[in-house]
XYZ file of C-alpha atoms in Angstrom:
666
model
C -151.460 -8.200 44.331
C -148.497 -10.737 46.176
C -147.133 -9.421 49.482
C -143.867 -11.184 50.660
C -144.373 -12.196 54.108
C -142.057 -13.766 57.371
C -138.886 -14.326 54.959
C -137.163 -17.408 56.988
C -133.093 -18.128 55.908
C -131.470 -21.126 56.509
C -128.504 -21.125 58.488
C -126.411 -21.092 55.707
C -127.835 -17.660 53.810
C -128.230 -20.380 50.574
C -132.083 -20.382 50.945
C -134.904 -18.386 52.422
C -138.975 -19.093 52.739
C -141.992 -16.551 53.012
C -144.836 -16.999 52.158
C -146.703 -15.928 49.576
C -149.823 -13.966 50.857
C -152.198 -13.156 47.578
C -156.659 -12.931 47.106
C -157.657 -15.745 45.206
C -160.665 -14.662 43.434
C -162.216 -17.845 41.893
C -162.383 -18.522 45.935
C -163.169 -14.854 47.270
C -160.554 -16.451 49.639
C -156.995 -14.595 50.755
C -154.060 -18.146 49.479
C -151.261 -18.642 51.653
C -148.259 -20.234 49.816
C -145.045 -20.818 50.578
C -141.802 -20.449 48.505
C -137.915 -20.888 48.568
C -136.069 -18.690 46.558
C -132.001 -19.256 46.306
C -129.903 -15.979 47.061
C -128.157 -16.646 44.099
C -129.582 -17.342 41.403
C -132.861 -15.846 42.097
C -134.572 -19.054 41.190
C -137.984 -19.562 43.121
C -139.567 -23.081 44.404
C -143.467 -22.681 45.296
C -144.113 -26.157 47.878
C -147.767 -25.007 47.328
C -150.204 -23.935 50.170
C -148.337 -23.253 53.905
C -147.745 -21.038 56.401
C -145.106 -20.598 59.201
C -141.672 -21.860 56.946
C -139.237 -23.121 60.101
C -135.503 -24.560 58.651
C -133.930 -27.657 59.933
C -131.066 -25.946 61.228
C -128.739 -28.031 58.896
C -130.856 -26.005 56.330
C -131.565 -29.233 54.217
C -135.145 -29.390 55.200
C -137.952 -27.402 55.774
C -140.899 -27.231 58.333
C -144.235 -25.792 57.156
C -147.709 -25.854 57.942
C -150.964 -27.329 55.677
C -153.967 -27.874 56.366
C -154.791 -31.343 55.114
C -158.538 -31.030 54.958
C -159.224 -32.364 58.179
C -156.327 -30.148 61.172
C -153.121 -27.780 60.604
C -150.480 -30.447 59.823
C -146.790 -30.407 60.090
C -145.441 -30.659 56.638
C -141.156 -31.025 55.471
C -139.512 -29.807 52.133
C -136.772 -31.487 51.331
C -133.714 -29.775 49.954
C -132.097 -32.448 47.908
C -134.468 -33.528 45.976
C -137.190 -30.898 46.170
C -140.057 -32.808 47.223
C -143.003 -32.050 49.976
C -144.704 -34.947 52.754
C -146.966 -34.666 55.245
C -144.764 -35.266 58.634
C -148.206 -35.555 61.741
C -151.715 -36.608 60.802
C -152.841 -36.179 64.151
C -156.561 -34.489 65.251
C -156.008 -31.340 66.348
C -154.154 -28.314 64.307
C -150.215 -28.035 65.258
C -148.910 -25.092 65.002
C -145.165 -23.051 66.628
C -142.947 -25.260 65.076
C -140.173 -25.333 66.135
C -137.016 -27.125 65.266
C -134.050 -29.337 68.151
C -130.639 -28.624 66.977
C -129.473 -31.928 66.555
C -133.348 -32.351 63.712
C -134.134 -35.584 65.527
C -137.636 -33.590 66.634
C -140.318 -30.553 65.611
C -141.660 -28.752 68.913
C -144.476 -27.874 68.076
C -148.404 -26.385 70.436
C -151.524 -28.235 69.833
C -154.702 -28.479 72.511
C -155.693 -31.220 73.916
C -159.450 -31.493 74.237
C -160.284 -30.985 78.392
C -162.568 -34.765 78.924
C -165.831 -33.679 80.790
C -168.545 -35.932 82.659
C -171.704 -35.372 81.246
C -174.750 -35.369 83.534
C -177.203 -37.935 82.173
C -179.662 -36.149 79.495
C -183.605 -35.134 81.298
C -185.897 -38.275 79.937
C -187.171 -36.343 77.213
C -183.859 -35.407 75.289
C -184.555 -39.129 74.073
C -187.662 -37.475 71.689
C -185.014 -35.638 70.573
C -184.049 -35.871 66.366
C -182.389 -34.034 63.146
C -185.921 -31.865 63.125
C -185.200 -30.759 66.602
C -183.420 -27.262 67.127
C -179.087 -27.087 68.149
C -179.150 -27.898 72.363
C -177.936 -25.010 74.410
C -174.817 -24.231 74.561
C -173.469 -24.138 78.613
C -170.766 -22.252 79.917
C -168.701 -20.753 82.596
C -165.913 -19.690 80.965
C -164.942 -15.448 81.095
C -164.036 -15.941 77.678
C -165.876 -17.973 75.751
C -164.546 -16.398 72.068
C -161.225 -14.490 70.739
C -161.055 -12.678 67.476
C -160.089 -14.306 64.713
C -161.976 -17.590 65.198
C -164.503 -17.769 64.032
C -166.012 -20.204 66.662
C -166.175 -20.469 71.205
C -163.144 -21.311 71.772
C -163.527 -25.100 71.847
C -162.719 -26.680 75.731
C -159.209 -27.954 76.587
C -155.606 -26.731 76.564
C -152.719 -26.184 74.220
C -149.330 -28.121 75.173
C -145.764 -28.846 73.386
C -145.915 -31.855 71.227
C -142.344 -32.905 69.793
C -143.186 -34.440 66.677
C -139.992 -37.591 65.612
C -138.920 -35.849 62.680
C -138.709 -40.252 60.851
C -141.502 -41.476 62.166
C -143.922 -38.293 62.925
C -145.180 -39.763 65.954
C -146.300 -37.272 68.885
C -144.573 -36.899 72.124
C -146.621 -34.065 75.191
C -144.012 -32.786 76.497
C -146.140 -30.657 79.060
C -149.156 -30.843 81.385
C -151.525 -28.733 83.491
C -154.353 -26.183 83.184
C -152.212 -23.692 81.281
C -151.780 -22.826 77.989
C -148.876 -22.610 75.788
C -149.765 -21.107 73.295
C -153.439 -21.574 70.977
C -155.429 -18.779 70.409
C -155.961 -17.172 73.328
C -151.763 -16.456 73.361
C -151.921 -13.831 70.174
C -155.089 -11.682 70.824
C -154.009 -8.691 71.655
C -150.631 -7.147 72.828
C -150.126 -8.229 76.422
C -149.994 -11.846 75.234
C -148.131 -12.555 72.656
C -146.532 -15.671 74.221
C -145.872 -19.533 73.471
C -143.219 -19.422 71.507
C -140.516 -21.984 72.366
C -136.845 -22.164 71.607
C -134.888 -25.210 72.580
C -131.301 -24.760 74.688
C -128.690 -25.365 72.205
C -127.647 -28.993 73.517
C -131.196 -30.087 72.971
C -132.119 -30.886 76.396
C -134.333 -28.212 76.665
C -136.422 -25.685 75.610
C -137.364 -22.232 76.621
C -141.373 -20.791 76.675
C -143.397 -17.641 77.766
C -145.614 -18.227 79.322
C -148.266 -17.482 81.825
C -148.395 -19.408 84.633
C -150.518 -17.476 87.127
C -153.975 -19.645 88.648
C -156.956 -17.575 88.331
C -157.620 -17.340 92.490
C -160.923 -17.486 93.865
C -163.352 -15.130 93.899
C -163.551 -11.219 92.094
C -161.042 -10.866 88.965
C -157.110 -9.835 89.192
C -156.148 -8.116 86.877
C -152.645 -8.594 86.452
C -153.640 -12.149 85.898
C -154.638 -11.212 82.747
C -151.048 -10.811 81.585
C -148.581 -12.319 84.234
C -146.019 -13.394 81.855
C -142.915 -15.455 82.783
C -140.018 -16.679 81.868
C -140.055 -21.356 81.747
C -137.717 -23.885 80.756
C -139.020 -27.458 79.910
C -136.115 -30.531 80.384
C -137.416 -32.972 77.882
C -136.545 -35.699 79.136
C -138.236 -35.166 82.208
C -140.942 -33.086 81.978
C -139.681 -30.774 85.146
C -140.096 -26.974 84.794
C -138.399 -24.691 86.005
C -139.173 -20.854 86.423
C -137.041 -18.083 85.175
C -138.294 -14.860 86.642
C -140.942 -13.408 88.421
C -140.499 -10.473 86.381
C -143.739 -8.221 87.023
C -145.069 -7.890 83.714
C -144.888 -9.226 80.163
C -141.950 -11.179 79.214
C -143.396 -12.308 75.618
C -140.779 -14.352 73.421
C -137.808 -15.607 75.457
C -134.724 -17.295 73.293
C -131.985 -18.590 74.481
C -128.802 -17.702 72.341
C -126.780 -19.813 69.935
C -123.956 -20.651 73.009
C -126.689 -21.363 75.095
C -125.482 -18.634 77.898
C -128.072 -16.140 77.877
C -132.066 -15.205 77.370
C -133.428 -12.576 76.185
C -136.982 -11.512 76.251
C -139.283 -8.397 75.534
C -141.648 -7.117 77.515
C -142.758 -4.297 79.810
C -143.232 -4.306 83.528
C -147.350 -4.298 84.510
C -148.381 -0.686 85.432
C -151.886 -0.620 84.550
C -151.529 1.648 81.186
C -153.575 0.985 78.218
C -150.252 0.494 76.088
C -147.641 -0.030 77.569
C -143.563 -0.051 75.629
C -141.495 -2.572 74.694
C -138.361 -2.999 75.606
C -135.375 -5.901 75.411
C -134.640 -7.727 78.500
C -131.509 -10.160 79.090
C -130.696 -12.573 81.629
C -127.922 -15.231 82.682
C -129.300 -18.179 81.448
C -128.141 -20.152 85.161
C -129.808 -17.147 87.609
C -128.492 -13.343 88.303
C -129.329 -10.123 87.123
C -131.652 -9.804 84.580
C -131.457 -6.677 82.782
C -133.024 -4.138 80.172
C -131.298 -2.494 77.010
C -133.224 -0.019 76.276
C -134.107 1.797 73.434
C -132.082 5.256 73.598
C -135.205 6.976 71.893
C -137.737 5.673 74.293
C -139.297 3.593 71.122
C -141.757 0.301 70.976
C -139.642 -3.022 70.258
C -141.714 -5.190 68.731
C -141.564 -8.897 69.813
C -139.971 -10.809 67.191
C -136.309 -10.243 67.560
C -133.032 -12.601 66.397
C -129.565 -13.768 68.030
C -126.509 -12.839 66.391
C -125.047 -15.595 65.789
C -122.383 -15.067 67.772
C -124.402 -14.504 70.085
C -123.309 -10.677 71.287
C -126.361 -9.083 71.222
C -129.768 -8.942 69.286
C -131.737 -7.445 66.030
C -134.422 -6.397 66.942
C -137.393 -4.133 64.659
C -139.058 -0.533 65.981
C -140.751 1.714 64.130
C -139.263 5.204 64.083
C -141.205 8.300 62.207
C -142.887 5.569 59.955
C -140.109 3.645 58.784
C -139.391 0.110 60.263
C -136.449 -0.550 61.580
C -133.900 -3.260 62.055
C -131.174 -2.467 64.501
C -128.096 -5.133 65.641
C -128.123 -4.069 69.607
C -125.254 -5.246 72.045
C -125.296 -7.258 75.476
C -123.511 -4.169 76.579
C -126.616 -2.052 75.225
C -125.537 -0.468 72.141
C -127.699 0.189 69.440
C -126.789 0.344 65.328
C -129.823 0.520 62.902
C -129.112 -1.228 59.911
C -132.028 -0.619 57.438
C -134.891 1.489 58.254
C -136.632 0.146 54.594
C -137.975 -3.129 57.055
C -141.358 -4.048 55.592
C -144.619 -5.869 57.195
C -147.838 -4.136 55.728
C -148.683 -6.466 53.947
C -150.826 -4.217 51.803
C -152.336 -2.124 54.611
C -149.842 0.489 55.535
C -149.208 0.083 59.140
C -145.859 -0.023 60.068
C -144.315 -3.350 60.451
C -147.467 -4.929 61.304
C -146.788 -8.191 59.813
C -142.891 -8.059 60.522
C -140.247 -10.831 60.639
C -136.374 -11.348 60.857
C -134.163 -14.054 60.295
C -130.516 -14.619 59.958
C -127.872 -17.461 58.534
C -124.590 -18.212 60.269
C -123.248 -15.510 58.924
C -124.624 -12.602 59.750
C -126.577 -12.423 56.671
C -130.450 -11.022 57.461
C -133.399 -12.140 56.254
C -136.767 -9.932 55.931
C -139.251 -8.499 54.141
C -138.477 -4.930 52.428
C -140.869 -1.934 52.317
C -141.003 0.411 48.877
C -143.715 3.451 48.016
C -143.829 1.447 44.597
C -145.044 -1.859 45.898
C -145.992 -4.181 48.083
C -143.230 -5.967 49.981
C -140.840 -7.835 48.760
C -138.274 -10.033 50.342
C -134.877 -8.846 51.062
C -131.480 -10.510 51.977
C -128.441 -7.377 54.076
C -124.872 -7.596 54.637
C -125.250 -6.788 58.899
C -121.815 -5.682 58.823
C -122.249 -2.274 55.990
C -126.969 -2.390 55.941
C -126.604 -3.166 52.133
C -129.567 -4.458 51.312
C -130.427 -6.483 47.767
C -134.106 -7.488 47.001
C -134.215 -11.303 45.741
C -138.002 -10.889 44.736
C -139.648 -9.039 41.940
C -143.367 -10.254 42.562
C -144.836 -7.909 41.562
C -142.275 -6.194 38.981
C -144.913 -7.332 35.923
C -148.307 -6.255 37.074
C -146.847 -3.371 37.948
C -145.545 -2.211 35.334
C -149.642 -1.653 33.786
C -150.155 0.378 36.977
C -149.694 3.910 38.166
C -148.955 4.623 41.364
C -150.200 7.321 43.460
C -146.972 9.670 44.839
C -145.977 9.913 48.393
C -145.267 13.262 50.156
C -144.256 13.540 53.547
C -145.366 16.249 55.669
C -145.113 17.456 59.484
C -146.810 20.239 60.865
C -147.025 21.333 64.994
C -150.818 20.773 66.709
C -151.748 23.448 68.813
C -152.768 20.921 71.230
C -149.601 20.759 73.021
C -147.770 22.178 70.278
C -146.779 18.581 69.195
C -144.761 17.689 65.940
C -146.812 15.210 63.843
C -146.759 13.437 61.216
C -148.197 12.063 58.089
C -148.194 11.495 54.214
C -150.332 13.113 51.217
C -151.159 10.314 48.317
C -151.517 11.711 45.556
C -153.417 10.687 42.388
C -151.246 9.203 39.455
C -152.680 11.463 37.134
C -152.515 14.285 39.985
C -151.997 17.816 38.236
C -151.586 20.869 40.768
C -153.486 23.093 39.141
C -156.318 21.349 40.078
C -158.494 20.612 42.836
C -159.507 17.345 44.136
C -161.310 15.850 46.865
C -159.210 14.938 49.697
C -159.764 12.151 52.274
C -158.519 11.924 55.725
C -157.676 7.613 55.678
C -157.499 7.347 60.044
C -155.170 4.663 60.926
C -156.312 1.874 64.492
C -155.042 0.140 67.028
C -154.966 3.029 68.357
C -151.156 1.917 68.450
C -149.961 1.611 65.493
C -148.664 3.462 62.878
C -148.964 4.890 58.838
C -145.392 4.911 56.937
C -144.966 6.125 53.524
C -144.805 2.610 51.817
C -146.925 0.995 49.639
C -151.280 0.553 50.524
C -153.585 -0.486 48.617
C -156.966 1.544 50.117
C -155.240 4.732 50.217
C -153.637 3.138 46.580
C -157.066 2.235 45.454
C -158.451 5.497 46.385
C -156.180 7.801 45.023
C -156.664 5.597 41.719
C -160.371 6.762 42.063
C -159.386 10.661 42.355
C -158.636 11.645 45.988
C -156.021 13.629 47.886
C -155.443 10.997 50.656
C -154.595 12.298 53.964
C -152.850 9.765 56.832
C -151.880 11.040 59.815
C -149.893 9.439 62.556
C -151.987 11.808 65.636
C -150.396 10.905 68.992
C -151.110 7.806 70.864
C -148.583 6.369 67.225
C -146.093 4.405 68.032
C -142.326 5.654 66.940
C -142.771 8.365 68.136
C -141.259 7.371 71.679
C -142.501 6.237 74.934
C -143.849 9.687 76.493
C -146.128 10.640 72.855
C -147.239 7.099 73.191
C -149.258 8.051 76.359
C -150.645 10.926 75.762
C -154.076 8.846 74.739
C -153.766 6.634 78.505
C -157.303 6.945 79.268
C -158.108 9.579 77.964
C -158.793 8.490 73.950
C -160.664 9.702 72.115
C -159.590 13.485 73.200
C -157.329 16.475 72.156
C -156.203 13.809 69.281
C -159.525 15.744 66.898
C -156.672 18.501 66.632
C -153.717 16.671 65.587
C -156.244 15.721 62.454
C -158.577 18.503 61.918
C -154.490 20.870 61.941
C -153.327 18.425 59.212
C -155.372 18.149 56.924
C -155.504 22.143 57.180
C -152.145 22.112 56.741
C -152.726 20.339 53.299
C -155.618 22.561 52.633
C -152.416 25.347 52.892
C -150.764 23.811 50.027
C -154.142 24.662 46.990
C -154.840 21.417 46.162
C -157.537 20.705 47.876
C -161.564 21.363 46.741
C -162.507 22.037 50.577
C -166.123 21.910 49.892
C -165.270 17.782 49.169
C -163.590 16.696 52.586
C -164.286 13.672 54.226
C -162.738 11.117 56.927
C -162.274 7.375 57.351
C -160.767 5.222 59.843
C -160.959 1.204 60.485
C -161.395 0.245 64.548
C -159.400 2.880 66.602
C -159.275 5.090 63.146
C -163.289 5.194 63.294
C -163.459 5.910 66.815
C -161.802 9.010 66.021
C -163.699 9.095 63.106
C -166.720 9.341 64.822
C -165.335 11.584 67.199
C -164.325 14.291 64.450
C -167.683 14.106 63.232
C -169.297 14.441 66.211
C -167.524 18.411 67.060
C -167.029 19.505 63.690
C -169.402 19.250 60.632
C -166.474 20.393 58.020
C -166.700 16.967 56.346
C -168.956 16.341 53.257
C -169.167 12.335 54.284
C -167.714 9.807 57.030
C -167.146 5.906 56.438
C -166.529 4.098 59.656
C -164.940 0.968 59.308
C -165.792 -1.658 62.815
C -165.481 1.040 65.219
C -166.413 1.481 69.071
C -168.816 3.902 69.699
C -169.612 3.237 73.528
C -167.101 2.950 75.559
C -169.605 1.178 78.639
C -171.452 -1.793 76.117
C -167.919 -2.070 74.537
C -165.967 -3.349 78.117
C -168.214 -7.071 78.502
C -168.793 -7.380 75.230
C -164.825 -7.328 73.712
C -163.346 -10.724 73.307
C -160.442 -9.928 76.467
C -163.489 -8.297 79.156
C -160.250 -9.746 81.495
C -158.281 -7.152 79.786
C -159.361 -4.209 78.071
C -161.460 -2.345 80.879
C -158.710 -2.810 83.541
C -156.270 -1.395 81.149
C -157.821 1.032 78.234
C -160.166 2.346 80.509
C -159.321 2.597 84.589
C -161.816 1.070 85.643
C -164.734 -1.557 84.917
C -168.031 0.581 84.434
C -169.933 -0.331 88.033
C -166.401 1.622 89.676
C -167.329 4.726 91.116
C -167.399 7.461 88.590
C -166.389 4.798 86.146
C -170.173 5.506 83.774
C -168.539 9.577 83.380
C -165.622 8.709 82.219
C -166.636 6.062 79.746
C -169.221 8.165 78.749
C -167.144 11.685 78.110
C -164.417 9.296 75.481
C -167.409 7.279 73.760
C -168.509 9.164 69.681
C -172.045 8.058 71.140
C -171.805 11.183 73.814
C -171.446 13.703 70.559
C -174.041 11.693 68.104
C -176.186 14.803 68.488
C -174.223 17.066 67.157
C -173.800 14.818 63.896
C -174.823 16.255 61.109
C -172.155 14.719 58.291
C -173.933 11.811 56.425
C -172.581 8.393 57.588
C -171.981 5.040 56.480
C -171.004 2.650 58.698
C -168.851 -0.504 58.113
C -168.982 -3.983 59.573
C -167.770 -7.735 60.087
C -170.822 -9.490 61.846
C -167.785 -11.908 63.219
C -166.340 -9.361 65.089
C -165.537 -10.027 68.481
C -162.571 -7.664 69.511
C -165.457 -4.407 67.776
C -168.396 -6.441 67.820
C -171.421 -5.553 65.319
C -172.941 -3.772 67.856
C -171.654 -0.873 68.339
C -171.941 0.276 64.175
C -175.694 -0.387 64.886
C -176.076 1.514 67.662
C -174.373 4.408 66.043
C -176.277 3.744 62.504
C -180.284 4.295 65.161
C -179.743 6.951 66.675
C -178.520 8.180 63.369
C -181.522 7.494 62.373
C -183.199 8.240 64.782
C -182.282 11.702 64.485
C -182.655 12.428 60.214
C -179.077 11.937 59.406
C -178.279 10.839 56.432
C -176.382 6.909 57.399
C -176.373 3.625 56.079
C -175.328 0.374 57.522
C -173.191 -2.222 56.443
C -173.066 -5.991 57.092
C -170.295 -8.450 55.881
C -171.596 -11.789 56.854
C -168.244 -14.734 58.161
C -166.396 -11.225 58.488
C -164.045 -10.736 61.780
C -162.287 -7.614 62.661
C -160.767 -5.798 59.439
C -162.996 -8.319 56.615
C -159.935 -10.415 56.652
C -161.706 -13.626 55.479
C -162.682 -12.489 51.674
C -161.317 -10.385 49.245
C -164.431 -9.764 47.453
C -165.608 -8.474 50.664
C -162.576 -5.888 50.731
C -163.490 -5.059 47.990
C -167.283 -3.607 48.306
C -166.226 -1.538 51.307
C -164.253 0.250 49.470
C -166.369 0.384 46.859
C -169.347 1.767 49.766
C -167.089 4.424 50.718
C -166.020 5.456 47.209
C -170.129 5.561 46.434
C -171.176 7.442 49.762
C -168.552 10.209 48.548
C -170.227 10.767 46.158
C -173.344 10.568 46.794
C -172.959 14.252 48.873
C -169.940 16.176 47.013
C -170.306 19.384 49.711
C -170.643 22.612 48.737
C -169.122 23.813 45.803
C -165.361 25.002 46.725
C -165.128 29.154 46.813
């Protein structure tokens, strides 16, 4: 199937560029190709492999990123002759591209390698030849690797460069010891900084950056996420700090008229999760104002200024819907659409979201559907009228039956909280029959399911399962108070939200109660192990890349500068912390488990390291509980590298569940 990702509309509103994301079975990789669709005729042109398309201000040229075999380069597509050309030939990969207002330059981020003086090798090193083992890897860095990057982080800093559009020549704009993007800038929500925003006069750029110097001695957790807004003069490289925010200011952007700067962020209160809101400040100074959502909903960091600078287009989840709203500078909110996609088949509300707007106020976005993957749509902002302009999966879906999705609400006994869920039925569902039920738990845990197309649930439904997708406490889209229920209390009372959701579905009369199964990924893997440690009602379980022991996770995760200080109250050596960590660790309940369990994980996972699954597997084996471990080589968190591994994971879960059919239903 094809997933439409990151649509970008040209300023004149005539064309939309986007990325098609699909599995390439011949190479066993996920392929990303850039496409341009004409809005009026829906004619599509494929520009070939690439990501991150961005239009020039006049809409005649499109820049995008493509790997040329040595590094990721900037490529250009000309709307007049419809030809693609390579602009840069850099040794290091380019990212974060942004056109200058006059179209003469493209700003980008590129690594500048660190020049390290290496000591003279010892005399015995002259004996080294090609048969010797690789030498040891020396490091004094706290963060040596991050999730999604296969190898250790290279030395150096990520700086802003300006690419001359006529020659491709790259000129370095920023300098110093601070990163202006790169892999570390996007590893967790709190550090999504580095987006480049040009001032309308082209004289400067504005960026959200973490330029906090780490002090000598013990780590200060505030420095891990401290992010403010800075302005760089193009002519001189002079840096001006515009905020002292004491928190995270993400994706700062200058308004089209140059008067305002907006960003999405939060004040640092040392919480496991902080709710993002929109902030606006006058570019020439003045008080920083929060345009907070009236229902305390989490605002995503991707937003767009309205072309007349009167406000912004923002995205937020609400009760399983991906919402797009217009928020004025006066703080007034108006929802434009509740059908924003971005799940790329995962089922997560606006996981891979994006929105862009033309000069005339036409909005391009990924539109979600229950019947198939996201497509590209345009909407008129004044009326919200939406029109799809791609139908990439129409032919394929005509040959497939999609399971019906039904919305369910119930009240959890833990605090009498209203809990939302969705039930995906087999395509040939017969209400007179009883079906096995799979409780499919989302990750995060600060994410949320919605009713839109999700590949995993549909594949399981096609194999004859009812699939229950629940948004327990902590899920996004139900207000800050609901999200904060799991602050330093995860896992915990979410147990009741999940098992009582199963009871609610059983009460409808379609479930074979002898064949109840549970599975979850990442944070959902945590909750899966939490459930089977407290109940024996499930016939079998599947845990995908879980955390089972917080103590070992805190010091082996890719961001040890963040997780032990925010997701957890303090590092494990602080007073009382070992008790707290153990009380919230599913491994502490492993002695209660009798549920046959399969664990699936990637060998290169840096977010929930594979040792987490291995410990749980070993404990169950020592106890004589039926268990299996599946290790996927060359895979990271989420099994996102090879389509075959994703399909294998579905087969392993299905085979495991069928191996343990449970007791016959009464």
